[in-house]
mmCIF file of C-alpha atoms in Angstrom:
data_model
loop_
_atom_site.group_PDB
_atom_site.id
_atom_site.type_symbol
_atom_site.label_atom_id
_atom_site.label_comp_id
_atom_site.label_asym_id
_atom_site.label_seq_id
_atom_site.Cartn_x
_atom_site.Cartn_y
_atom_site.Cartn_z
ATOM 1 C CA UNK A 1 -0.374 -29.930 -1.690
ATOM 2 C CA UNK A 2 -2.093 -32.027 0.961
ATOM 3 C CA UNK A 3 -2.996 -35.677 1.447
ATOM 4 C CA UNK A 4 -6.664 -36.524 2.099
ATOM 5 C CA UNK A 5 -5.588 -39.753 3.807
ATOM 6 C CA UNK A 6 -8.047 -42.098 2.118
ATOM 7 C CA UNK A 7 -9.486 -42.868 -1.283
ATOM 8 C CA UNK A 8 -12.271 -40.624 -2.593
ATOM 9 C CA UNK A 9 -14.828 -42.203 -4.930
ATOM 10 C CA UNK A 10 -15.464 -40.657 -8.359
ATOM 11 C CA UNK A 11 -18.303 -38.157 -8.441
ATOM 12 C CA UNK A 12 -17.953 -37.423 -4.732
ATOM 13 C CA UNK A 13 -17.962 -33.765 -3.684
ATOM 14 C CA UNK A 14 -14.987 -32.576 -1.648
ATOM 15 C CA UNK A 15 -14.815 -29.310 0.259
ATOM 16 C CA UNK A 16 -11.757 -27.936 2.051
ATOM 17 C CA UNK A 17 -10.358 -24.720 3.518
ATOM 18 C CA UNK A 18 -6.782 -23.565 3.218
ATOM 19 C CA UNK A 19 -5.405 -22.331 6.525
ATOM 20 C CA UNK A 20 -2.887 -19.463 6.577
ATOM 21 C CA UNK A 21 -3.077 -18.828 2.814
ATOM 22 C CA UNK A 22 -1.502 -15.445 2.041
ATOM 23 C CA UNK A 23 -3.171 -13.045 -0.381
ATOM 24 C CA UNK A 24 -1.065 -11.137 -2.913
ATOM 25 C CA UNK A 25 0.488 -7.923 -1.575
ATOM 26 C CA UNK A 26 -1.336 -5.718 -4.108
ATOM 27 C CA UNK A 27 -4.959 -5.025 -4.989
ATOM 28 C CA UNK A 28 -6.693 -6.524 -7.985
ATOM 29 C CA UNK A 29 -8.708 -9.536 -9.042
ATOM 30 C CA UNK A 30 -7.870 -13.198 -9.004
ATOM 31 C CA UNK A 31 -9.863 -14.624 -11.886
ATOM 32 C CA UNK A 32 -9.436 -18.357 -11.466
ATOM 33 C CA UNK A 33 -7.983 -21.137 -9.366
ATOM 34 C CA UNK A 34 -6.897 -24.552 -10.586
ATOM 35 C CA UNK A 35 -7.357 -27.706 -8.503
ATOM 36 C CA UNK A 36 -5.615 -30.912 -9.496
ATOM 37 C CA UNK A 37 -5.999 -34.348 -7.908
ATOM 38 C CA UNK A 38 -3.161 -36.860 -8.018
ATOM 39 C CA UNK A 39 -2.924 -40.514 -7.121
ATOM 40 C CA UNK A 40 -0.376 -41.741 -4.569
ATOM 41 C CA UNK A 41 2.184 -42.095 -7.360
ATOM 42 C CA UNK A 42 1.838 -38.443 -8.416
ATOM 43 C CA UNK A 43 -0.139 -39.091 -11.619
ATOM 44 C CA UNK A 44 -2.820 -36.479 -12.419
ATOM 45 C CA UNK A 45 -6.328 -37.937 -12.108
ATOM 46 C CA UNK A 46 -8.486 -34.822 -12.437
ATOM 47 C CA UNK A 47 -7.881 -31.129 -12.935
ATOM 48 C CA UNK A 48 -10.264 -28.208 -13.110
ATOM 49 C CA UNK A 49 -10.257 -24.430 -13.093
ATOM 50 C CA UNK A 50 -12.867 -22.376 -11.265
ATOM 51 C CA UNK A 51 -15.135 -20.194 -13.337
ATOM 52 C CA UNK A 52 -17.230 -18.781 -10.476
ATOM 53 C CA UNK A 53 -15.945 -15.232 -11.030
ATOM 54 C CA UNK A 54 -13.208 -12.990 -9.794
ATOM 55 C CA UNK A 55 -12.107 -12.681 -6.185
ATOM 56 C CA UNK A 56 -11.232 -9.074 -5.345
ATOM 57 C CA UNK A 57 -8.187 -8.306 -3.213
ATOM 58 C CA UNK A 58 -8.542 -4.969 -1.406
ATOM 59 C CA UNK A 59 -5.722 -2.616 -0.430
ATOM 60 C CA UNK A 60 -4.147 -3.401 2.918
ATOM 61 C CA UNK A 61 -3.886 -1.085 5.851
ATOM 62 C CA UNK A 62 -0.511 0.013 7.136
ATOM 63 C CA UNK A 63 1.030 -2.168 9.857
ATOM 64 C CA UNK A 64 1.142 0.898 12.122
ATOM 65 C CA UNK A 65 -1.152 3.902 11.813
ATOM 66 C CA UNK A 66 0.475 6.712 9.800
ATOM 67 C CA UNK A 67 1.197 10.065 11.443
ATOM 68 C CA UNK A 68 1.828 13.540 10.028
ATOM 69 C CA UNK A 69 3.626 16.252 12.027
ATOM 70 C CA UNK A 70 4.165 19.769 10.711
ATOM 71 C CA UNK A 71 7.388 21.636 11.474
ATOM 72 C CA UNK A 72 5.343 24.791 12.049
ATOM 73 C CA UNK A 73 1.722 25.477 12.849
ATOM 74 C CA UNK A 74 1.920 29.169 11.906
ATOM 75 C CA UNK A 75 -0.542 30.355 9.244
ATOM 76 C CA UNK A 76 1.187 30.656 5.835
ATOM 77 C CA UNK A 77 4.590 29.469 7.151
ATOM 78 C CA UNK A 78 6.823 27.339 4.936
ATOM 79 C CA UNK A 79 8.395 24.495 6.876
ATOM 80 C CA UNK A 80 8.768 20.742 6.750
ATOM 81 C CA UNK A 81 6.364 17.898 7.394
ATOM 82 C CA UNK A 82 7.304 14.530 8.861
ATOM 83 C CA UNK A 83 5.268 11.510 7.767
ATOM 84 C CA UNK A 84 5.646 8.159 9.537
ATOM 85 C CA UNK A 85 4.108 4.817 8.584
ATOM 86 C CA UNK A 86 4.991 1.136 8.704
ATOM 87 C CA UNK A 87 4.406 -0.860 5.532
ATOM 88 C CA UNK A 88 2.216 -3.956 5.745
ATOM 89 C CA UNK A 89 3.245 -5.108 2.250
ATOM 90 C CA UNK A 90 6.325 -4.412 0.141
ATOM 91 C CA UNK A 91 6.615 -1.356 -2.061
ATOM 92 C CA UNK A 92 8.220 -2.699 -5.261
ATOM 93 C CA UNK A 93 11.113 -1.076 -7.137
ATOM 94 C CA UNK A 94 9.822 2.175 -8.686
ATOM 95 C CA UNK A 95 6.673 1.950 -6.569
ATOM 96 C CA UNK A 96 5.188 5.130 -5.165
ATOM 97 C CA UNK A 97 4.155 6.680 -1.890
ATOM 98 C CA UNK A 98 1.235 9.061 -2.507
ATOM 99 C CA UNK A 99 0.417 11.691 0.114
ATOM 100 C CA UNK A 100 -2.670 13.845 -0.392
ATOM 101 C CA UNK A 101 -2.575 17.010 1.698
ATOM 102 C CA UNK A 102 -5.980 18.341 2.841
ATOM 103 C CA UNK A 103 -7.559 21.328 1.059
ATOM 104 C CA UNK A 104 -10.218 22.239 3.639
ATOM 105 C CA UNK A 105 -8.602 25.585 4.610
ATOM 106 C CA UNK A 106 -8.597 28.172 1.794
ATOM 107 C CA UNK A 107 -7.004 25.894 -0.771
ATOM 108 C CA UNK A 108 -4.951 24.015 1.799
ATOM 109 C CA UNK A 109 -1.228 23.396 1.679
ATOM 110 C CA UNK A 110 1.099 24.507 -1.114
ATOM 111 C CA UNK A 111 3.914 22.140 -2.043
ATOM 112 C CA UNK A 112 6.778 24.339 -3.313
ATOM 113 C CA UNK A 113 9.308 22.027 -5.003
ATOM 114 C CA UNK A 114 9.513 19.682 -2.008
ATOM 115 C CA UNK A 115 12.614 17.682 -1.184
ATOM 116 C CA UNK A 116 11.917 14.280 0.383
ATOM 117 C CA UNK A 117 14.337 12.237 2.467
ATOM 118 C CA UNK A 118 13.869 9.062 4.516
ATOM 119 C CA UNK A 119 15.691 8.753 7.838
ATOM 120 C CA UNK A 120 17.121 5.275 7.124
ATOM 121 C CA UNK A 121 17.412 5.718 3.332
ATOM 122 C CA UNK A 122 14.691 3.108 2.826
ATOM 123 C CA UNK A 123 13.309 3.216 -0.705
ATOM 124 C CA UNK A 124 16.647 4.319 -2.189
ATOM 125 C CA UNK A 125 16.565 7.568 -4.139
ATOM 126 C CA UNK A 126 13.206 9.255 -3.541
ATOM 127 C CA UNK A 127 11.913 11.400 -6.404
ATOM 128 C CA UNK A 128 8.977 13.686 -5.579
ATOM 129 C CA UNK A 129 6.363 14.895 -8.038
ATOM 130 C CA UNK A 130 3.566 17.364 -7.270
ATOM 131 C CA UNK A 131 0.105 17.758 -8.756
ATOM 132 C CA UNK A 132 -1.919 20.295 -6.782
ATOM 133 C CA UNK A 133 -2.156 19.014 -3.211
ATOM 134 C CA UNK A 134 -0.906 15.497 -4.105
ATOM 135 C CA UNK A 135 2.735 14.549 -3.520
ATOM 136 C CA UNK A 136 3.830 11.367 -5.304
ATOM 137 C CA UNK A 137 7.183 9.984 -4.176
ATOM 138 C CA UNK A 138 8.834 7.409 -6.415
ATOM 139 C CA UNK A 139 11.041 4.847 -4.642
ATOM 140 C CA UNK A 140 14.058 3.718 -6.690
ATOM 141 C CA UNK A 141 14.490 0.629 -4.476
ATOM 142 C CA UNK A 142 11.937 -1.767 -3.005
ATOM 143 C CA UNK A 143 10.807 -1.317 0.580
ATOM 144 C CA UNK A 144 10.273 -4.476 2.635
ATOM 145 C CA UNK A 145 7.038 -5.281 4.428
ATOM 146 C CA UNK A 146 7.189 -4.149 8.064
ATOM 147 C CA UNK A 147 9.515 -1.208 7.343
ATOM 148 C CA UNK A 148 9.060 1.949 9.411
ATOM 149 C CA UNK A 149 9.229 4.827 6.939
ATOM 150 C CA UNK A 150 10.025 8.290 8.324
ATOM 151 C CA UNK A 151 9.757 10.832 5.523
ATOM 152 C CA UNK A 152 10.941 14.416 5.918
ATOM 153 C CA UNK A 153 9.285 16.687 3.349
ATOM 154 C CA UNK A 154 10.623 20.241 2.996
ATOM 155 C CA UNK A 155 9.053 23.350 1.431
ATOM 156 C CA UNK A 156 5.518 22.721 2.612
ATOM 157 C CA UNK A 157 3.558 25.972 2.934
ATOM 158 C CA UNK A 158 0.752 25.970 5.497
ATOM 159 C CA UNK A 159 -2.762 27.179 4.627
ATOM 160 C CA UNK A 160 -3.257 30.950 4.806
ATOM 161 C CA UNK A 161 -6.074 30.772 7.369
ATOM 162 C CA UNK A 162 -6.183 29.068 10.753
ATOM 163 C CA UNK A 163 -8.291 26.069 11.664
ATOM 164 C CA UNK A 164 -8.397 22.291 11.508
ATOM 165 C CA UNK A 165 -6.534 21.131 8.399
ATOM 166 C CA UNK A 166 -8.625 18.002 7.916
ATOM 167 C CA UNK A 167 -7.350 14.514 7.132
ATOM 168 C CA UNK A 168 -4.367 13.483 5.013
ATOM 169 C CA UNK A 169 -4.427 10.435 2.747
ATOM 170 C CA UNK A 170 -1.412 8.139 2.443
ATOM 171 C CA UNK A 171 -1.189 5.301 -0.074
ATOM 172 C CA UNK A 172 1.464 3.047 -1.555
ATOM 173 C CA UNK A 173 1.180 1.701 -5.087
ATOM 174 C CA UNK A 174 3.083 -0.289 -7.679
ATOM 175 C CA UNK A 175 4.861 1.099 -10.737
ATOM 176 C CA UNK A 176 2.422 -0.068 -13.418
ATOM 177 C CA UNK A 177 0.848 2.244 -16.020
ATOM 178 C CA UNK A 178 -2.407 2.004 -14.076
ATOM 179 C CA UNK A 179 -1.120 2.035 -10.485
ATOM 180 C CA UNK A 180 -2.383 -0.726 -8.214
ATOM 181 C CA UNK A 181 -2.873 0.147 -4.540
ATOM 182 C CA UNK A 182 -0.844 -1.771 -1.975
ATOM 183 C CA UNK A 183 -1.480 -0.179 1.454
ATOM 184 C CA UNK A 184 -3.566 2.867 2.330
ATOM 185 C CA UNK A 185 -5.041 5.037 5.076
ATOM 186 C CA UNK A 186 -7.487 7.666 3.830
ATOM 187 C CA UNK A 187 -8.061 9.466 7.145
ATOM 188 C CA UNK A 188 -4.719 10.393 8.738
ATOM 189 C CA UNK A 189 -5.136 13.129 11.336
ATOM 190 C CA UNK A 190 -2.381 15.582 12.160
#
């Protein structure tokens, strides 16, 4: 709500910008906005809803660049991986952290029933699920914006040939049936 300071005649066009408006913390489309004018007594004079089309909200970037460190760099070794990132937006209850391990070296990493822990127990109980080279970690509790997450992932088997592993992808998403991205970095180097 803001006061224009003086009377505006009927039929007059009015344009304004909202300073420091905050977008939603998840991706998606905002389909309409409603603008209502009131007189000095609070009585509605006009009201209208935009029909100009959807405004797309893109996934945010993490507040601090994610890092991945392997517990071993030996070909074919099974060790742990440590993933660090700082959330820009909240991860809601039952939201997910999705880590895609690179496949550029002979099929890439193998995730053998990984166990995931977080140094400060942020996210509550973490439940991992694996599909090929993708590790999805469900967070039983919400994670606040600006939280440094330090994930320790065990039972990660290195590729069976040497070389540059390629980039990891790290995303956070909500718990809906069709997950909505929250924050992401699609090119995390080791």
